[in-house]
XYZ file of C-alpha atoms in Angstrom:
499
model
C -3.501 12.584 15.763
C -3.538 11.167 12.199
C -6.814 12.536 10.403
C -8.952 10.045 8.070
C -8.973 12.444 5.263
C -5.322 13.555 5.089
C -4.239 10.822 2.607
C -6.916 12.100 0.275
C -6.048 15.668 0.675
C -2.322 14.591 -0.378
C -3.889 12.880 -3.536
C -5.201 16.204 -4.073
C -1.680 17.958 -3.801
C -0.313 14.963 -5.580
C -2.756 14.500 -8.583
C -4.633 17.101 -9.244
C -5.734 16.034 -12.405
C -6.214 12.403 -11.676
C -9.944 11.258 -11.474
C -11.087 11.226 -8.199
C -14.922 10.445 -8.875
C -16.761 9.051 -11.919
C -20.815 9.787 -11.791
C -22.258 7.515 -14.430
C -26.022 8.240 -13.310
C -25.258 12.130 -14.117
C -22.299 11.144 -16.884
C -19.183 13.734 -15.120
C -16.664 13.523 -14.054
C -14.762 14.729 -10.500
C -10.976 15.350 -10.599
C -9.152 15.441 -7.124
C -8.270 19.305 -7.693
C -12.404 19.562 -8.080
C -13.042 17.469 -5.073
C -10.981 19.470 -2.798
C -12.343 22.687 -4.048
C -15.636 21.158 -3.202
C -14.837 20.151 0.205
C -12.828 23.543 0.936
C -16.174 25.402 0.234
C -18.056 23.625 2.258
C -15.144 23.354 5.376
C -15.584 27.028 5.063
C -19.030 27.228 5.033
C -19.411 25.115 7.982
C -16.620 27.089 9.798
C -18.407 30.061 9.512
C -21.004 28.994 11.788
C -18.687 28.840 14.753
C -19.457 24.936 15.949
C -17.128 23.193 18.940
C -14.775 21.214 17.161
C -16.176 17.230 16.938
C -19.676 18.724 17.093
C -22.027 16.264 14.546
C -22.969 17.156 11.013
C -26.002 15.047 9.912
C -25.732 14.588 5.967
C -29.216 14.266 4.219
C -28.088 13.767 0.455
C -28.407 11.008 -2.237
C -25.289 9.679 -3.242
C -23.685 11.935 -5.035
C -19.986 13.176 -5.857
C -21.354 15.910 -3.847
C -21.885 13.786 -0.927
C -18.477 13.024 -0.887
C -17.330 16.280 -0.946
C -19.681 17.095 1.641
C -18.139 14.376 3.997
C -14.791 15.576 3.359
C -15.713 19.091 3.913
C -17.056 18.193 7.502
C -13.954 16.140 8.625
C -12.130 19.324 7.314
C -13.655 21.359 9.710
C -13.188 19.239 12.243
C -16.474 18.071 12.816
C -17.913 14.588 12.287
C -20.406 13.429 9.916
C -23.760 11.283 10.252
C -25.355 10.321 7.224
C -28.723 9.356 7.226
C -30.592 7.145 4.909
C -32.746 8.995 2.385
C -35.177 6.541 1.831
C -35.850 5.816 5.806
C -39.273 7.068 7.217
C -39.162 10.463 8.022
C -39.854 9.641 11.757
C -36.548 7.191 11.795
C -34.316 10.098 10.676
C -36.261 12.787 12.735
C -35.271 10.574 15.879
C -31.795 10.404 14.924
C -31.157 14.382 14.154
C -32.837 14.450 17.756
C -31.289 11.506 19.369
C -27.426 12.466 17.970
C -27.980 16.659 19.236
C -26.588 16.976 15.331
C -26.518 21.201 15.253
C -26.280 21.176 11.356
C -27.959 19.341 9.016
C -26.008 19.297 5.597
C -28.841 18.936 2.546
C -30.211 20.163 -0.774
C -31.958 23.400 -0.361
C -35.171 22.255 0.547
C -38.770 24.337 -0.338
C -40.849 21.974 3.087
C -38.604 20.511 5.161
C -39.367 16.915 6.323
C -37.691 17.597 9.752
C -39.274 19.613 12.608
C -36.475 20.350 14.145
C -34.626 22.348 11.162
C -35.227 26.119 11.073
C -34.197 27.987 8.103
C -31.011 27.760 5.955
C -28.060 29.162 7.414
C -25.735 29.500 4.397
C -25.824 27.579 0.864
C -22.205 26.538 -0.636
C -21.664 24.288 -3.889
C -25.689 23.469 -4.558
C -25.735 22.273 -0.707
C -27.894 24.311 2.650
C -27.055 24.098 6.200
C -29.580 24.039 8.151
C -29.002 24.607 11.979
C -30.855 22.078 13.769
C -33.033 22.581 16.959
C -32.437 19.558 18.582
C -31.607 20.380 22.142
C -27.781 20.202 22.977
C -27.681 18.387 26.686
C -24.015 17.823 26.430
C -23.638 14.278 25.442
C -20.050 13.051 25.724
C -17.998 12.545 22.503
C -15.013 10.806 22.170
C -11.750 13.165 21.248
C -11.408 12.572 18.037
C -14.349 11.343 16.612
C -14.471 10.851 12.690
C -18.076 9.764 12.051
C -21.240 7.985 13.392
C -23.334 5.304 11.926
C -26.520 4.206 12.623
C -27.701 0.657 12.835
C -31.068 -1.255 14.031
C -31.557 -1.768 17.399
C -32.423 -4.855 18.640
C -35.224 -2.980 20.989
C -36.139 -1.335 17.994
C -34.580 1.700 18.721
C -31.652 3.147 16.486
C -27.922 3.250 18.100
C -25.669 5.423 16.854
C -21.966 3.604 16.723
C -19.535 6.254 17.177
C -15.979 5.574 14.825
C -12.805 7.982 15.531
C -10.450 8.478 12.879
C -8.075 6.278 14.767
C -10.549 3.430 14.232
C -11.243 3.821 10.774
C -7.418 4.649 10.084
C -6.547 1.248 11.392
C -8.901 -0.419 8.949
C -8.335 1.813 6.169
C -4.626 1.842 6.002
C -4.549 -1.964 6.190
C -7.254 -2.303 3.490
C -5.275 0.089 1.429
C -1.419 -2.115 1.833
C -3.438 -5.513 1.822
C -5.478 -4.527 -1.253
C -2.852 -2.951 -3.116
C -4.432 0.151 -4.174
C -2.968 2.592 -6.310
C -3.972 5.659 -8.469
C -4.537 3.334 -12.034
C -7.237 1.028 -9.998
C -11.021 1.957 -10.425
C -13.445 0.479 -7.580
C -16.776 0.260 -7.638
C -18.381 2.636 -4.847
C -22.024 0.045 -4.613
C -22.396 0.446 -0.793
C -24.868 3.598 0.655
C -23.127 6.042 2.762
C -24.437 5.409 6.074
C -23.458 1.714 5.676
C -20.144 0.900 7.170
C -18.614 -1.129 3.755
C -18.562 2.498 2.075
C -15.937 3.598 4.579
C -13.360 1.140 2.420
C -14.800 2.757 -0.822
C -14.439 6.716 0.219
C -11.431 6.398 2.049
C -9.436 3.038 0.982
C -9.724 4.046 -2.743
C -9.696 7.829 -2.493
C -6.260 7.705 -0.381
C -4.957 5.671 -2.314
C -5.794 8.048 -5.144
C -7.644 5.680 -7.510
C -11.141 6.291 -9.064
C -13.988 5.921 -7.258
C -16.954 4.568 -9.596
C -19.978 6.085 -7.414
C -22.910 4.138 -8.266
C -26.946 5.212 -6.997
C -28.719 2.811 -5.062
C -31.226 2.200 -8.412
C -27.814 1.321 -10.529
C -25.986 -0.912 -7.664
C -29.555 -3.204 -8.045
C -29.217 -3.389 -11.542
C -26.873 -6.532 -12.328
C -27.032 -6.058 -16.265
C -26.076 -2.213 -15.890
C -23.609 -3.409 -12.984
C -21.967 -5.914 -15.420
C -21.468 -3.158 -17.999
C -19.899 -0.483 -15.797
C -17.177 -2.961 -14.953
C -16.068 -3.441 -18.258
C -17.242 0.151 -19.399
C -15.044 2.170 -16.532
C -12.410 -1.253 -16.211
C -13.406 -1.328 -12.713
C -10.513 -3.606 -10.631
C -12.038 -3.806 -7.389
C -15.184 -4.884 -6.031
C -16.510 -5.076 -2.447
C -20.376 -5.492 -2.012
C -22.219 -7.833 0.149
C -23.146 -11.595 -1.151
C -26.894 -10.914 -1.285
C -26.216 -8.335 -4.409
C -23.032 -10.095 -5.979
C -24.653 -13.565 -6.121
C -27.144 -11.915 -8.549
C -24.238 -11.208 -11.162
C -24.118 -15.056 -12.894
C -27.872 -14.901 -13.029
C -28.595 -11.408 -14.268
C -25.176 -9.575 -15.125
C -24.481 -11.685 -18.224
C -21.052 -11.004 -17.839
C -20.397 -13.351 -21.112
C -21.561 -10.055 -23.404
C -18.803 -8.074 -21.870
C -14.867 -7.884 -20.857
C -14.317 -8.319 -17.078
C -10.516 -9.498 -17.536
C -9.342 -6.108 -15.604
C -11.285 -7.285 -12.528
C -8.468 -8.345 -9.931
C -9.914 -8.713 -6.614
C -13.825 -8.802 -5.098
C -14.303 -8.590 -1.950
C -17.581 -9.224 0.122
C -18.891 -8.930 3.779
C -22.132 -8.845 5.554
C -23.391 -12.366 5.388
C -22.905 -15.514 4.522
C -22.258 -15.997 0.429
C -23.621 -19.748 -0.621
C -21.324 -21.909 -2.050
C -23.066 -22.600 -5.408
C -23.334 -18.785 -5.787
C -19.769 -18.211 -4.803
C -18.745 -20.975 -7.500
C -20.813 -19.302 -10.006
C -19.497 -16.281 -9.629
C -15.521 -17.077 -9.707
C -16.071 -18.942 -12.865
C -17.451 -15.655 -14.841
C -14.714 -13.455 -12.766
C -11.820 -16.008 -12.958
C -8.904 -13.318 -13.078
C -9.876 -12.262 -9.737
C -9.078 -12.905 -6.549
C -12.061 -13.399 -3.933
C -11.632 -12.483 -0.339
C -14.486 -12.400 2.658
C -13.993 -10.083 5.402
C -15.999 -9.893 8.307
C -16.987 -7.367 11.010
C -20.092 -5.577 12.599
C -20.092 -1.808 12.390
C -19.118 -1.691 15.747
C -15.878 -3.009 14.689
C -15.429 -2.477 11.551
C -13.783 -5.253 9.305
C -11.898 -7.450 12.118
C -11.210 -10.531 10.333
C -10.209 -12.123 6.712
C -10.299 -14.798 4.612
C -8.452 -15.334 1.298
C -10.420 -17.827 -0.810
C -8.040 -20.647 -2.749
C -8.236 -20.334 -6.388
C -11.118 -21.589 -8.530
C -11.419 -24.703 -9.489
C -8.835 -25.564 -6.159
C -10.858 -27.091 -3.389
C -14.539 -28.701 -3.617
C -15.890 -27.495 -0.130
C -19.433 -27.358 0.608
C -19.494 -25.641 3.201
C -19.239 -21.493 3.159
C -15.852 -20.324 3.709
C -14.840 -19.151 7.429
C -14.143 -15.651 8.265
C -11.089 -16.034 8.570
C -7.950 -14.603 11.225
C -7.777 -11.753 13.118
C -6.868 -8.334 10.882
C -3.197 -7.187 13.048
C -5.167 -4.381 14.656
C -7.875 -6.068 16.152
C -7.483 -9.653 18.788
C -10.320 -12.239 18.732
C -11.406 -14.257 21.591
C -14.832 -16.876 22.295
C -17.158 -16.410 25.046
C -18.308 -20.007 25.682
C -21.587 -20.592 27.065
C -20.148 -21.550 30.399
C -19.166 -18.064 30.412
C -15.348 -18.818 30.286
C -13.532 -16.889 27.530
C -10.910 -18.517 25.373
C -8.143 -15.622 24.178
C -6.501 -18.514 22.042
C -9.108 -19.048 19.796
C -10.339 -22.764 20.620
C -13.985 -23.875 20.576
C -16.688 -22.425 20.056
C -19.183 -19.575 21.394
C -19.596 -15.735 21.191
C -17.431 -13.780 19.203
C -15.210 -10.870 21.328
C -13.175 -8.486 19.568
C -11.363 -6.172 21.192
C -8.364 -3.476 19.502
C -7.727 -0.131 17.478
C -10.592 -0.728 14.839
C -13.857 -1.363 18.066
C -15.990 1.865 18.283
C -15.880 4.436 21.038
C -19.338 3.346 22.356
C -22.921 4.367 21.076
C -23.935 8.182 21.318
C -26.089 8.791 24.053
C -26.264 5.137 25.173
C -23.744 4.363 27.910
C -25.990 1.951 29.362
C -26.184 0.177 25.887
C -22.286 0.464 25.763
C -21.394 -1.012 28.750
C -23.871 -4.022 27.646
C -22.201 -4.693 25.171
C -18.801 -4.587 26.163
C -16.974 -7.178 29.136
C -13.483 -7.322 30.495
C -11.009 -9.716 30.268
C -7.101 -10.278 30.577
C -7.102 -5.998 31.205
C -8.453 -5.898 27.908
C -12.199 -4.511 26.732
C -13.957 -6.486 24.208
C -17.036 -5.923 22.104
C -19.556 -8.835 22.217
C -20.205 -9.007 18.633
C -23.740 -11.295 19.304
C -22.355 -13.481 16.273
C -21.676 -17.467 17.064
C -18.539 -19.017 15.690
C -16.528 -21.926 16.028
C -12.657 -22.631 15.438
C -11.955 -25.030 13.068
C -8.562 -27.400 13.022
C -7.071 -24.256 10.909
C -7.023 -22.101 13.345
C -9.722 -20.447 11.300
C -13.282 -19.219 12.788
C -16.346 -20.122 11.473
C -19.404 -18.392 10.992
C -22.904 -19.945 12.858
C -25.028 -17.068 12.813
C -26.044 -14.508 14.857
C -27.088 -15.136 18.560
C -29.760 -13.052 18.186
C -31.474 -15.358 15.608
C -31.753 -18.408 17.758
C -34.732 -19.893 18.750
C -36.195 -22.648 21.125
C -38.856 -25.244 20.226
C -39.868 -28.427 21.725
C -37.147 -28.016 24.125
C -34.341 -27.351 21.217
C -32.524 -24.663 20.693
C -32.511 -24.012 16.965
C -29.906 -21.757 15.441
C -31.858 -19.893 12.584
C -28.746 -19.174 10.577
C -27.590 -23.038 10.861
C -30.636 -23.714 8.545
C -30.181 -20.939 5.734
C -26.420 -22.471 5.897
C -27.469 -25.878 4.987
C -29.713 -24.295 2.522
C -26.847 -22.641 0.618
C -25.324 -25.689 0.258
C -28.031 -26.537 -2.137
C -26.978 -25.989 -5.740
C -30.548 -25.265 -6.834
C -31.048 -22.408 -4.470
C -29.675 -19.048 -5.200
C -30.851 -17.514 -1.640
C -32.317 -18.392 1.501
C -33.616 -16.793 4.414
C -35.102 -18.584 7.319
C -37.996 -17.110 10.160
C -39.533 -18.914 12.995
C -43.387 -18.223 13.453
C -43.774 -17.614 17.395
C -47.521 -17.557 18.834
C -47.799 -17.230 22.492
C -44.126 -16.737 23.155
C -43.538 -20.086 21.362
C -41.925 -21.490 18.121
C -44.739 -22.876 16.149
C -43.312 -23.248 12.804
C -40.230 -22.880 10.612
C -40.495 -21.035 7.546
C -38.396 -20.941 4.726
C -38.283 -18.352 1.937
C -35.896 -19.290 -1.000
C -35.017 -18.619 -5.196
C -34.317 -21.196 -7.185
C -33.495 -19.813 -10.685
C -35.489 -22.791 -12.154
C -38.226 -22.918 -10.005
C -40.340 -23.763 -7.354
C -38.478 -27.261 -5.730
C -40.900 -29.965 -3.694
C -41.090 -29.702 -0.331
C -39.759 -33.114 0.140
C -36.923 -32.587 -2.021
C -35.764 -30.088 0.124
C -36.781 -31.920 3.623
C -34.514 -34.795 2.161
C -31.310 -32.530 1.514
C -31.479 -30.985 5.013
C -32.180 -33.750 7.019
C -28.882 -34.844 6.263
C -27.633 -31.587 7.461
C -29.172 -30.699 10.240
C -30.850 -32.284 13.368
C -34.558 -33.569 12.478
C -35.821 -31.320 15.350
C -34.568 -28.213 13.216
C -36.412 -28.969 10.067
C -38.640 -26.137 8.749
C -42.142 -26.730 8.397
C -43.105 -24.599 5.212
C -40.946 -23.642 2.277
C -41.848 -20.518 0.211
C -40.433 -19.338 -3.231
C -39.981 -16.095 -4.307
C -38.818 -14.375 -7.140
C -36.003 -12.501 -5.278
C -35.771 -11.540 -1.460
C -36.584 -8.170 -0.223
C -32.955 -6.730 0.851
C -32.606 -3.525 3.402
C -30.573 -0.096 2.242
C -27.852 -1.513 2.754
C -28.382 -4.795 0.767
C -28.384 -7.382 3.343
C -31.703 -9.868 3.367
C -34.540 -7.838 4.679
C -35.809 -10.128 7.383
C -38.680 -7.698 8.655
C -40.168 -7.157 5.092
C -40.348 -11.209 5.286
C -42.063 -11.438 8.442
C -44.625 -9.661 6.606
C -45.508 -12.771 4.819
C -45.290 -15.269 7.371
């Protein structure tokens, strides 16, 4: 079976001397001879403790070239890594050492630890402890061949652990890597955190390909002005970052101080990127080529969309999502409950192919929920509506999940916040429904407008000739900036705070 990190490990025997990682918080550098050393130590150091090959590794580390090495180190051995989210509650991560059976936990040496369940260090190796875990081992079933798991946000509120093998990420990875065209003289910006699913193009897209990986801390991936230096500083050529932190570039990068012109290609997933902030942003990066992939972590990127040229096209609309990648098939669960494998009308989103996950850890239950049969085939219900358009092309209409019902209406949330990008004034835009009593009372609205605070009937206006009258939001709020999660998507619970 073809290994995720063997591409990187031929870089290694390849290169040497070629720059594997650039640290600008810590100002070093990492060659690929240095990396591997790194990750040899620590393949060792992990072997030593005698583990059942594909047992999990949780990774407790900031981002760090170290980290990398780290993951590298534990695919090595064999093993599979879970990182886990520094800044998460204490409680969050203790449940998912617990929940995932992980035997090692993979840290800085560490004088209290915030875990329970770790006991003392069982061997140090390159600044790095391992820390054998207590969780109790009931024999949950892994997949052969697992690579890594991620963890995502339940929709009960309870974590799920999506379980990737390195056949799955291969068939993204090596595709991103031939579409992308990267080679050893490209820089990309690493902006994403480790356990979120768009660093997986960054580690292992870039680093096979042998180019430089720019590895940026959370603190400098929120900075636009910094951002818009290091691109110009480190001639960064690739981008790929979600639209809530890249549509803060025309506003705060002030790109016009600095020399982008190396820039080929940006790519972004995650969410929908408005229009005016897409336009925005080509005109200060027009050498590069824009792209929006799509995909839940449970899949991985599964579809793409080339964007036309600046300046080519004057749609208002956001872009689609795009066709099927050539691993992965798409299909539409209507709401009759037929499915359409030929990519007509418009429902549910199924993927099924090489890139879908193995299942989540511990979960069957969970797994088989979100799975269904069809044609001999298993497909993943991604929860996300779309619709095909004349192209061929699907369309993005939010997440099922989001949707609401008032007065008899079903109201897609994400329909609104579409309409709402469509508004030249508004930068972003996230949309909540107030429920009392198991009811839709309200609509709320929270938006930036670089200028300012816009009247409420100015906006009421522009979406009532959007969207239905019986979706029209009740109260519009302006903030400076929207709260975004760890990994940089709007932060809809830290908004419900203020509803």
């Amino acid at each position: 079976m073809q290994r995720l990190h063997k591409d990187i490990l031929q870089q290694a025997a390849n290169n040497p001397g070629g720059v594997a990682i650039q640290f600008p918080f810590e100002k070093r550098n990492l060659s690929y001879r240095q990396l591997y050393a790194q990750a040899r130590g620590i393949t060792l150091a992990l072997e030593r403790l005698s583990l059942p090959k594909g047992s999990i590794v949780a990774l407790y580390l900031d981002k760090s070239p170290e980290a990398i090495a780290a993951i590298l180190g534990i695919l090595m051995a064999e093993l599979a890594y879970l990182p886990l989210d520094v800044d998460a509650p204490d409680s969050r991560n203790q449940f998912i050492i617990e929940q995932s059976q992980a035997q090692v936990i993979l840290t800085r040496e560490m004088a209290e630890s915030p875990f329970p369940v770790l006991s003392s260090p069982s061997g140090t190796v390159e600044g790095l402890a391992l820390y054998r875990s207590s969780a109790e081992a009931s024999g949950l079933k892994l997949p052969e061949g697992l690579a890594y798991v991620l963890y995502t946000s339940g929709s009960t509120g309870v974590p799920k652990g999506v379980m990737v093998t390195h056949t799955a990420a291969l068939a993204f990875v090596d595709w991103a890597r031939d579409t992308f065209v990267l080679r050893p003289e490209d820089t990309l910006t690493s902006i994403a955190p480790l356990h979120f699913d768009l660093s997986i193009f960054d580690i292992f897209g870039g680093l096979s390909a042998g180019c430089t990986l720019l590895l940026l801390t959370p603190s400098e991936s929120k900075n636009p002005l910094l951002l818009s230096s290091y691109i110009a500083e480190y001639g960064v050529t690739t981008i790929y970052a979600t639209p809530t932190l890249l549509q803060l570039m025309p506003r705060f990068g002030k790109a016009g101080r600095y020399n982008h012109s190396q820039l080929r290609q940006v790519l972004f997933a995650g969410e929908v990127f408005p229009i005016p902030a897409l336009r925005a942003l080509q005109e200060i990066w027009h050498t590069a080529k824009f792209y929006n992939l799509y995909g839940p972590t449970e899949t991985n990127v599964c579809t793409w969309h080339p964007l036309p040229p600046t300046g080519t096209d004057d749609r208002q609309a956001p872009y689609p999502i795009g066709q099927p990648c050539p691993y992965d098939q798409c299909a539409v669960l209507k709401e009759d409950g037929s499915i359409s494998s030929e990519l007509t009308g418009s429902g549910e989103l199924l993927v099924s192919g090489a890139s879908v996950m193995a299942g989540y850890l511990g979960m069957p239950e969970q797994t088989r929920q979100a799975m269904v049969e069809h044609e001999e085939r298993v497909w993943y219900k991604t929860g996300d509506l779309v619709e095909v358009d004349s192209n061929g092309d699907l369309l993005y209409h939010g997440r099922r999940g989001r949707m609401v019902k008032r007065r008899g209406y079903r109201i897609e949330l994400g329909e609104i916040e579409a309409a709402l990008h469509q508004y030249e004034a508004i930068a972003q835009a996230a949309c909540l429904a107030l429920e009392k009593e198991q009811s839709v009372s309200a609509i709320w609205v929270f938006y930036v407008a670089p200028e300012g605070p816009l009247p409420h009937t100015l906006l009421t206006e522009f979406l009532a000739g959007r969207i239905p009258e019986y979706m029209l939001p009740d109260r519009f709020v302006h903030l400076p900036e929207i709260p975004q999660t760890s990994s940089q998507k709007t932060d809809y619970q830290a908004l419900k705070q203020l509803l």
